[in-house]
JSON list of C-alpha atoms in Angstrom, two decimals:
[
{"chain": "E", "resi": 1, "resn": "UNK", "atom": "CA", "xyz": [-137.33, 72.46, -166.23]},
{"chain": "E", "resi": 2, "resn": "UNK", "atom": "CA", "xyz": [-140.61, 74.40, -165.29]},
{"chain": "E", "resi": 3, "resn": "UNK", "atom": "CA", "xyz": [-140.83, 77.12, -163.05]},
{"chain": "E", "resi": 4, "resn": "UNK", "atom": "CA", "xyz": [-144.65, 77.00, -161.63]},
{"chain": "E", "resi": 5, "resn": "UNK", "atom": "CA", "xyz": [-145.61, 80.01, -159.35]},
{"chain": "E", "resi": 6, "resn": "UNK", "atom": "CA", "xyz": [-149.00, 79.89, -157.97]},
{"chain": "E", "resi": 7, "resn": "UNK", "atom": "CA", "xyz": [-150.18, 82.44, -155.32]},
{"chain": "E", "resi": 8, "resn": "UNK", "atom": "CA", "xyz": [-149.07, 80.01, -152.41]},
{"chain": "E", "resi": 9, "resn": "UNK", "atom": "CA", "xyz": [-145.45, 80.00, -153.66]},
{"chain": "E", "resi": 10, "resn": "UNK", "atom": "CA", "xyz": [-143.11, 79.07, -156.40]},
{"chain": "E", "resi": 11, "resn": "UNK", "atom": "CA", "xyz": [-141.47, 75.71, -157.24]},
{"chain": "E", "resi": 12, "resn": "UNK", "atom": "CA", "xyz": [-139.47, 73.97, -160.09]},
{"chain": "E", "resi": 13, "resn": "UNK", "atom": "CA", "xyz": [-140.10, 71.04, -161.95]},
{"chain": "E", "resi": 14, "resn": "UNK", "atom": "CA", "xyz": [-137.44, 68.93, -163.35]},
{"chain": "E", "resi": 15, "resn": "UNK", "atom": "CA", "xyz": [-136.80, 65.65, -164.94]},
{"chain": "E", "resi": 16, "resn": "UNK", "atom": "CA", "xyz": [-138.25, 62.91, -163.28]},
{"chain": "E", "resi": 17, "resn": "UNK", "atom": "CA", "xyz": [-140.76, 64.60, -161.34]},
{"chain": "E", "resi": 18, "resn": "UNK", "atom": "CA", "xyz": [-144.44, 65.10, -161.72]},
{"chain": "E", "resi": 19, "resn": "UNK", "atom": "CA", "xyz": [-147.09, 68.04, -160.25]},
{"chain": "E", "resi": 20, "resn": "UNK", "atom": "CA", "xyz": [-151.00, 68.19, -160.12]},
{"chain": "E", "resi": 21, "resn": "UNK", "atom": "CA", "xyz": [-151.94, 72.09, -159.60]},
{"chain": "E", "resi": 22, "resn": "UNK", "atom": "CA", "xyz": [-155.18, 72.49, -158.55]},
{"chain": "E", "resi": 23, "resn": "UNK", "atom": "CA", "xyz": [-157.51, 74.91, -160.34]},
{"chain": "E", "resi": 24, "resn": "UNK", "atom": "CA", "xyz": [-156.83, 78.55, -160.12]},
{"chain": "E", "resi": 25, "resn": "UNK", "atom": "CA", "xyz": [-154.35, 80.92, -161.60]},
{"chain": "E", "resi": 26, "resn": "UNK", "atom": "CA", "xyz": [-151.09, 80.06, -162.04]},
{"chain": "E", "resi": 27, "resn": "UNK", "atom": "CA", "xyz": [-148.03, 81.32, -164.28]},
{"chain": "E", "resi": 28, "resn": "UNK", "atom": "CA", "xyz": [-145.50, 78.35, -165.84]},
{"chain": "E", "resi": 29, "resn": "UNK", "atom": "CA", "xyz": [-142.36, 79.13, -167.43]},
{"chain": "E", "resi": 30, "resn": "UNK", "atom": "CA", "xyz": [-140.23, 76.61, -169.41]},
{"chain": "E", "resi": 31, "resn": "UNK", "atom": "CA", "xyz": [-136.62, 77.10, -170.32]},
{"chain": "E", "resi": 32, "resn": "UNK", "atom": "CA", "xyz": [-133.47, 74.73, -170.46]},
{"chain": "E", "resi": 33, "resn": "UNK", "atom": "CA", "xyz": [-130.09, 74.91, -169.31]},
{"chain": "E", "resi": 34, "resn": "UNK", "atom": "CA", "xyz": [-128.46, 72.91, -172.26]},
{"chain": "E", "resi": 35, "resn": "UNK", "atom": "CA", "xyz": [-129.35, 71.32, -175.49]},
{"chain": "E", "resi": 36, "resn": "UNK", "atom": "CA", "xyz": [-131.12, 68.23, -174.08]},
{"chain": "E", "resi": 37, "resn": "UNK", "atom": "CA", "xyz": [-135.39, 67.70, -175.93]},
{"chain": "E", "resi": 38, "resn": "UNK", "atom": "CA", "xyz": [-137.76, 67.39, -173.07]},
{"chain": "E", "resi": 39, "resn": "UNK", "atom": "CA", "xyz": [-141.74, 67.02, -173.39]},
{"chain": "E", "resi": 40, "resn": "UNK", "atom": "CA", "xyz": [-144.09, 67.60, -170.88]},
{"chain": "E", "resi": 41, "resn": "UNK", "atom": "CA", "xyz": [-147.74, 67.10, -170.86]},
{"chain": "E", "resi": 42, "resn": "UNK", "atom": "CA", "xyz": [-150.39, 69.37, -168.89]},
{"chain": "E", "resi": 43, "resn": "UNK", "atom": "CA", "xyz": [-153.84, 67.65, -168.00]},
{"chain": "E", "resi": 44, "resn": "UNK", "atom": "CA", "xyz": [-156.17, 70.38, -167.00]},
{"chain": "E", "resi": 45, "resn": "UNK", "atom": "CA", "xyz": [-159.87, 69.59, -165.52]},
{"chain": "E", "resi": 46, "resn": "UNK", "atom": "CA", "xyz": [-161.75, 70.89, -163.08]},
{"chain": "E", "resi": 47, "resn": "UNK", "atom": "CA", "xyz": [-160.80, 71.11, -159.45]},
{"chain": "E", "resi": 48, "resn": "UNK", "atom": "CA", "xyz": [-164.74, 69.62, -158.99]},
{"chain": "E", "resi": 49, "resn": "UNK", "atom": "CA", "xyz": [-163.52, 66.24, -160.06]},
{"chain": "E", "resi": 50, "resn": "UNK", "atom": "CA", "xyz": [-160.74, 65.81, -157.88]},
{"chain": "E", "resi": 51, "resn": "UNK", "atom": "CA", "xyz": [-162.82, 66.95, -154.99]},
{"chain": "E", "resi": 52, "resn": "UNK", "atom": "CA", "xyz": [-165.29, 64.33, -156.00]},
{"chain": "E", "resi": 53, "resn": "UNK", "atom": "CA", "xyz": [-163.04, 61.89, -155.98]},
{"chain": "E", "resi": 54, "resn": "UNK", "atom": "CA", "xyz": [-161.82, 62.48, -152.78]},
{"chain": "E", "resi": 55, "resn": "UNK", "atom": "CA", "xyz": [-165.20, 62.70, -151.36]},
{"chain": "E", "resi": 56, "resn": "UNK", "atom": "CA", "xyz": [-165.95, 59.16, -152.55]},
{"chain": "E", "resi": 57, "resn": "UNK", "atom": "CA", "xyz": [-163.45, 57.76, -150.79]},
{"chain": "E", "resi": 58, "resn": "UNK", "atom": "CA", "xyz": [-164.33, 55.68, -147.94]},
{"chain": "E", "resi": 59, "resn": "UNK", "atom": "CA", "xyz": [-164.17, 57.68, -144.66]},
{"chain": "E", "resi": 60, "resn": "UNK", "atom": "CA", "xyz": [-161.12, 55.99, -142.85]},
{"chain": "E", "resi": 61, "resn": "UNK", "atom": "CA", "xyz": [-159.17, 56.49, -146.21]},
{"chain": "E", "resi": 62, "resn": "UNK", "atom": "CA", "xyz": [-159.62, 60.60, -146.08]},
{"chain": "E", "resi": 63, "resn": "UNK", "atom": "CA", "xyz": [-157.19, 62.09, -143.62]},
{"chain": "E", "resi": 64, "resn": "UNK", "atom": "CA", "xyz": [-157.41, 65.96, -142.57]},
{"chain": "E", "resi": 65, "resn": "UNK", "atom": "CA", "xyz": [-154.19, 67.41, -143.97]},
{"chain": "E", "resi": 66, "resn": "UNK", "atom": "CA", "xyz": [-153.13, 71.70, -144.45]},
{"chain": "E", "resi": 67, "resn": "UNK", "atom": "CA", "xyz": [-154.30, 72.51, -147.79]},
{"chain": "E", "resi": 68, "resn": "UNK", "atom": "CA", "xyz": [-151.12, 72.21, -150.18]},
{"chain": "E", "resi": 69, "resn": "UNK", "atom": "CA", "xyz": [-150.88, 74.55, -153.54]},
{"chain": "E", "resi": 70, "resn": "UNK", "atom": "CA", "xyz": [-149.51, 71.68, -155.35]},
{"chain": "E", "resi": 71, "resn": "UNK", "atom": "CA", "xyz": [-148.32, 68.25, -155.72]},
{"chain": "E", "resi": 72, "resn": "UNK", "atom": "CA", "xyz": [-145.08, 67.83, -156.37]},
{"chain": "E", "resi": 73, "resn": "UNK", "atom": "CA", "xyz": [-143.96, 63.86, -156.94]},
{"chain": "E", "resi": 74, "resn": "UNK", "atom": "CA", "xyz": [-141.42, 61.96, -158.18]},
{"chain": "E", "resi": 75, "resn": "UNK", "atom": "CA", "xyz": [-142.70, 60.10, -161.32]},
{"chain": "E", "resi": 76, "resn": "UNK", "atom": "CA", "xyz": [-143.32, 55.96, -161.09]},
{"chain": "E", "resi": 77, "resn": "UNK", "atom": "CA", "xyz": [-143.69, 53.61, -163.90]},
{"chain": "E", "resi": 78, "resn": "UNK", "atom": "CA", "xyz": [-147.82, 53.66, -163.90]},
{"chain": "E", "resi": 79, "resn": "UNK", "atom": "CA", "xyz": [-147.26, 57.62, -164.01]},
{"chain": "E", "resi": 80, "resn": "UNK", "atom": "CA", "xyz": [-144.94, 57.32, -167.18]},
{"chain": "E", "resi": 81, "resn": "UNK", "atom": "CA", "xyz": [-146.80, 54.87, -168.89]},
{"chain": "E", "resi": 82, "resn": "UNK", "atom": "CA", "xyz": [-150.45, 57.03, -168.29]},
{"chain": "E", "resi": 83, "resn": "UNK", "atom": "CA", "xyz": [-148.18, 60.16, -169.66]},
{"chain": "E", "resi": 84, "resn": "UNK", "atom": "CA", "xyz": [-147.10, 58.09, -172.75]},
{"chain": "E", "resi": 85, "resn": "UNK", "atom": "CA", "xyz": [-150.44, 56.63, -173.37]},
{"chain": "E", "resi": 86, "resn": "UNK", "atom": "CA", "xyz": [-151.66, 60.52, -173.22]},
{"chain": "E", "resi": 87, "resn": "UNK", "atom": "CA", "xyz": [-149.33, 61.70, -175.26]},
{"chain": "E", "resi": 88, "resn": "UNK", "atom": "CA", "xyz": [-149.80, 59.17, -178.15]},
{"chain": "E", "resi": 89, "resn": "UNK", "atom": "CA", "xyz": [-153.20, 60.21, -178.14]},
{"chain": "E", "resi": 90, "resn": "UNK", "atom": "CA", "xyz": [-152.05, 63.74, -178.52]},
{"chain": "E", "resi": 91, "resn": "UNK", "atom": "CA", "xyz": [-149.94, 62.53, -181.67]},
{"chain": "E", "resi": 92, "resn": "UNK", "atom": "CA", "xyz": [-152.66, 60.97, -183.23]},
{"chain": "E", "resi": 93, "resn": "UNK", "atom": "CA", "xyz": [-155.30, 63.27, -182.90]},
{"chain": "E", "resi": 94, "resn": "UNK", "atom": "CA", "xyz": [-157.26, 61.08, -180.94]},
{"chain": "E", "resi": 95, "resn": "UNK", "atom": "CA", "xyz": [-160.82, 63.33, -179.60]},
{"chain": "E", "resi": 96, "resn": "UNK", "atom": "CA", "xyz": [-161.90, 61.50, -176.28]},
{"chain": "E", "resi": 97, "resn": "UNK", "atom": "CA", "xyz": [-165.75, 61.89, -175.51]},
{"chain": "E", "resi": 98, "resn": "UNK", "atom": "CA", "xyz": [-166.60, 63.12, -172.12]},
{"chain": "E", "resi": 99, "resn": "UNK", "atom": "CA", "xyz": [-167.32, 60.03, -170.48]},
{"chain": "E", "resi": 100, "resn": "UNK", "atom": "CA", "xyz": [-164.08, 58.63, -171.33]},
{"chain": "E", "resi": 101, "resn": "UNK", "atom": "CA", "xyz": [-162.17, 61.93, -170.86]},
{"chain": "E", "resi": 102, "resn": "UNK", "atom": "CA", "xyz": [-163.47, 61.72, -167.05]},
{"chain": "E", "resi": 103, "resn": "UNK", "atom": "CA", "xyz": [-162.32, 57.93, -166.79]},
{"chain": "E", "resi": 104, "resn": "UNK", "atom": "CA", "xyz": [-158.66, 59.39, -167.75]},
{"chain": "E", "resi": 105, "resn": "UNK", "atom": "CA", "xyz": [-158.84, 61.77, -165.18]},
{"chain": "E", "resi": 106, "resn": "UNK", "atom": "CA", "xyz": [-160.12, 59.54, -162.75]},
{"chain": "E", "resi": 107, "resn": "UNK", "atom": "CA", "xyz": [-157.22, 57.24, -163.46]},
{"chain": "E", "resi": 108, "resn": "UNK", "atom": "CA", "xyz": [-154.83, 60.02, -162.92]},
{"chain": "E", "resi": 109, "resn": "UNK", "atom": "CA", "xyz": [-156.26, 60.73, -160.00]},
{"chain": "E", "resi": 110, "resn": "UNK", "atom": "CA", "xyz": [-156.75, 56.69, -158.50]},
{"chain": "E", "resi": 111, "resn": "UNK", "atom": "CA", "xyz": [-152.58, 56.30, -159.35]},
{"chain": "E", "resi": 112, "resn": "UNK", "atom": "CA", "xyz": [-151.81, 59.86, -157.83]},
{"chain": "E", "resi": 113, "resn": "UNK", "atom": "CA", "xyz": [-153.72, 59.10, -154.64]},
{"chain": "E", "resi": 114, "resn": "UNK", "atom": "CA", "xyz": [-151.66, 55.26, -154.54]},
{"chain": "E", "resi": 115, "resn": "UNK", "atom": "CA", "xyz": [-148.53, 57.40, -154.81]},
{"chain": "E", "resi": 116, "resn": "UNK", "atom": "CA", "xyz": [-149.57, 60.29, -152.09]},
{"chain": "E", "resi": 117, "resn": "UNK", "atom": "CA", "xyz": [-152.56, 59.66, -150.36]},
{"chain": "E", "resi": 118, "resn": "UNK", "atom": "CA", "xyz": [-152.03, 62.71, -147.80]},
{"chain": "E", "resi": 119, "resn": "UNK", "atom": "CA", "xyz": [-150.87, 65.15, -150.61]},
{"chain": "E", "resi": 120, "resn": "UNK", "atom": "CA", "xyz": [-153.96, 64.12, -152.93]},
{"chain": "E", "resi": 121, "resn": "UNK", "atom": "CA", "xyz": [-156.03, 65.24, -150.01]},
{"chain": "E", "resi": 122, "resn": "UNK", "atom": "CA", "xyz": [-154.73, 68.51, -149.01]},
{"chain": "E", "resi": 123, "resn": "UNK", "atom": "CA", "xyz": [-154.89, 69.26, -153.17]},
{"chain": "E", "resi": 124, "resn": "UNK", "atom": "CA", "xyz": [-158.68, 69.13, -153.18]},
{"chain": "E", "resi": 125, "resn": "UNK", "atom": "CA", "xyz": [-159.39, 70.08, -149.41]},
{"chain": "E", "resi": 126, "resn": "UNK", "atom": "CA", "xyz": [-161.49, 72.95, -148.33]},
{"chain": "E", "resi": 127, "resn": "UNK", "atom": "CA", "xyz": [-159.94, 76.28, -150.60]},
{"chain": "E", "resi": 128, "resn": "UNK", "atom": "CA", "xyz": [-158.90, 79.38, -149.05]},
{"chain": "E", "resi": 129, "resn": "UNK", "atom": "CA", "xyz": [-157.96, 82.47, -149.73]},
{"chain": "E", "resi": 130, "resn": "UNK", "atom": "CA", "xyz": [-154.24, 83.50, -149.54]},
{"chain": "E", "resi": 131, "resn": "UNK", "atom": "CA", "xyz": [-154.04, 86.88, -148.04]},
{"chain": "E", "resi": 132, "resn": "UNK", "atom": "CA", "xyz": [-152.29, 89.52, -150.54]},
{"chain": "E", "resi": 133, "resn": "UNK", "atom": "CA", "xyz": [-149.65, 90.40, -147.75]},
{"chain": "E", "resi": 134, "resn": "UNK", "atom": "CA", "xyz": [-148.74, 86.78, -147.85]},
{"chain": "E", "resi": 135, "resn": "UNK", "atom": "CA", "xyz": [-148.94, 86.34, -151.71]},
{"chain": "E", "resi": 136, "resn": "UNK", "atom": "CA", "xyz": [-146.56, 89.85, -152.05]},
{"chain": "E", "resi": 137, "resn": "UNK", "atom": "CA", "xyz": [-144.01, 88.56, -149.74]},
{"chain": "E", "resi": 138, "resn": "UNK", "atom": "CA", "xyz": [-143.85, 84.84, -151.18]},
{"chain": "E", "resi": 139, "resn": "UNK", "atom": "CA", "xyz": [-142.95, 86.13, -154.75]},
{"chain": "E", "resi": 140, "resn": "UNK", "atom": "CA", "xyz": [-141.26, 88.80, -153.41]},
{"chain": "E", "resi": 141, "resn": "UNK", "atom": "CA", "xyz": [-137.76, 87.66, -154.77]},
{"chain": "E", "resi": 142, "resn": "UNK", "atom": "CA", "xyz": [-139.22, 85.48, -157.71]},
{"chain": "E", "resi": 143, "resn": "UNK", "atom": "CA", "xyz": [-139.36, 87.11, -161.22]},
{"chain": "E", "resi": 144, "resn": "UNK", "atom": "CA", "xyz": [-142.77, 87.84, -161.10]},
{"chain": "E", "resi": 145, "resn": "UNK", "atom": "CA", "xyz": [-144.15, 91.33, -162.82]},
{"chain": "E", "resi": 146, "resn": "UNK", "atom": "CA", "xyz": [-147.20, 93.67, -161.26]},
{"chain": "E", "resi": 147, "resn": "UNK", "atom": "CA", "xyz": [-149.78, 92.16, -164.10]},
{"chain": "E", "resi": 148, "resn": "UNK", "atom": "CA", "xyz": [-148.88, 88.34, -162.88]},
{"chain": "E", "resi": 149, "resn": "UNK", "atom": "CA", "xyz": [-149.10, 89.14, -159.16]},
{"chain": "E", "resi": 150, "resn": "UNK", "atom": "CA", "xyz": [-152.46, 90.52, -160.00]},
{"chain": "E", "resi": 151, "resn": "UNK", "atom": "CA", "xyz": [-153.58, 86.98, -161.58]},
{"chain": "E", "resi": 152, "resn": "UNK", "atom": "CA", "xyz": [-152.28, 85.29, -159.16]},
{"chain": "E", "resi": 153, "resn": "UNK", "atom": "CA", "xyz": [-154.24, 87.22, -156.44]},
{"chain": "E", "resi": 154, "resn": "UNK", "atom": "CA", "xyz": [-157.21, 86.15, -159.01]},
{"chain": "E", "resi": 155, "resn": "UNK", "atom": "CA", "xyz": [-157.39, 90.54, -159.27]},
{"chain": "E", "resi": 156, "resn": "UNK", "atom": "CA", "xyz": [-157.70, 92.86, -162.43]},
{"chain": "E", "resi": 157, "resn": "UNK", "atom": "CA", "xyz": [-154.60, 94.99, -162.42]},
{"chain": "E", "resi": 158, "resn": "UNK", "atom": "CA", "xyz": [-156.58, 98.10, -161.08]},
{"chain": "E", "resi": 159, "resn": "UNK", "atom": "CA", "xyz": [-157.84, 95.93, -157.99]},
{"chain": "E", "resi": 160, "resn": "UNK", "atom": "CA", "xyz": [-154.56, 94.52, -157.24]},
{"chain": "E", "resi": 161, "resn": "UNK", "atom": "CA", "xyz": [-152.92, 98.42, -156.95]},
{"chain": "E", "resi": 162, "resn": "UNK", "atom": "CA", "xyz": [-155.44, 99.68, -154.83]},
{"chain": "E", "resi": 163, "resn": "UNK", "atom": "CA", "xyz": [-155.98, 96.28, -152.58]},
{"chain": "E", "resi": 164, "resn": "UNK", "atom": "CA", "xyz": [-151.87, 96.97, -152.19]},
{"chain": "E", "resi": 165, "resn": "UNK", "atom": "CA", "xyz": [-152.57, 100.57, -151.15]},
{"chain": "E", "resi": 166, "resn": "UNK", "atom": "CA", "xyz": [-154.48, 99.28, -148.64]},
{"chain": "E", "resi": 167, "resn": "UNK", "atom": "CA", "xyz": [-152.23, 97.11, -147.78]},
{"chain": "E", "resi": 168, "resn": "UNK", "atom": "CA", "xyz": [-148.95, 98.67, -147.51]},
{"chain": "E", "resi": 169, "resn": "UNK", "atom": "CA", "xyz": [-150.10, 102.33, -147.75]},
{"chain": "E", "resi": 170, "resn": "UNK", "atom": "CA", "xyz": [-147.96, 102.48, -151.15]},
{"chain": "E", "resi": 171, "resn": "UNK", "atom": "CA", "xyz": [-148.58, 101.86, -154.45]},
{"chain": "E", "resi": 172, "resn": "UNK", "atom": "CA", "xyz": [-146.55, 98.71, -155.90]},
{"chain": "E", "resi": 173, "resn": "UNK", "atom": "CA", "xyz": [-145.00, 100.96, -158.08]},
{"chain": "E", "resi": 174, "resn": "UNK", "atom": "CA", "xyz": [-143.07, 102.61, -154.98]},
{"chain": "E", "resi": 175, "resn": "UNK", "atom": "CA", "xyz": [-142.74, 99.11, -152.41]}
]
């Protein structure tokens, strides 16, 4: 399983299940509880293409939906078969050029949004800013060190310590 933590929270990925992380900082840790193999695979692109993809939808397709941190799905058999298809190109060594790199993605994206329309949208909505009050107290109890709170608040380490003076009127090192 996967432990993703992003500055909007903290979630696990096991067998089965699927996520699309928009771009941005976040920290993934693997580890297993028993002998079993497991792969994964991690498509990263820019958040620019998902956005345009949602923006050429037809209007009464797009909904207005929170802004999410993540997708989080159960896999389907389109899903597994685009994961296996990826992967043997992996295995083989296989460079894609642009064009067809962006069709990939695109097909990613066209079987993620039959899957979860809603979630697809609040993905690649309008960004914002999560507070650091709000990122602090969401990883509060998650295994998270002082250098990886700072990346997730998208902060050098020195910016993140004084920001959380601010803040708290502490240093981290005292909270």
């Amino acid at each position: 399983q996967k432990h993703i933590y992003r500055g909007a929270g903290h979630t696990v990925l096991k067998a089965g299940f699927g996520m699309l992380v928009p771009e941005g900082n976040s920290l993934i840790t693997e580890h297993t509880d028993n002998e079993d193999r497991y792969h994964s695979v991690i498509v990263f692109f820019p958040g620019s293409i998902g956005r345009e993809f949602v923006s050429a939808l037809p209007r009464q397709q797009r909904t207005q939906v929170p802004q999410a941190p993540y997708i989080h799905f159960k896999s389907n058999v389109y899903i597994e078969e685009y994961i296996h298809q990826i992967r043997a190109l992996i295995a083989r060594r296989q460079r894609l050029s642009p064009e067809l790199a962006l069709l990939k993605v695109q097909e990613l994206l066209t079987a993620m949004y039959e899957l979860a329309p809603e979630l697809l949208m609040a993905v690649f909505g309008p960004a914002s800013n999560l507070p650091l009050k709000s990122l602090v107290e969401q990883n509060l109890l998650s295994p998270v060190t002082m250098d990886e709170l700072a990346f997730l608040a998208n902060r050098s380490l020195s910016s993140f310590k004084r920001d959380f003076l601010k803040e708290y009127g502490v240093p981290p090192q005292k909270y």
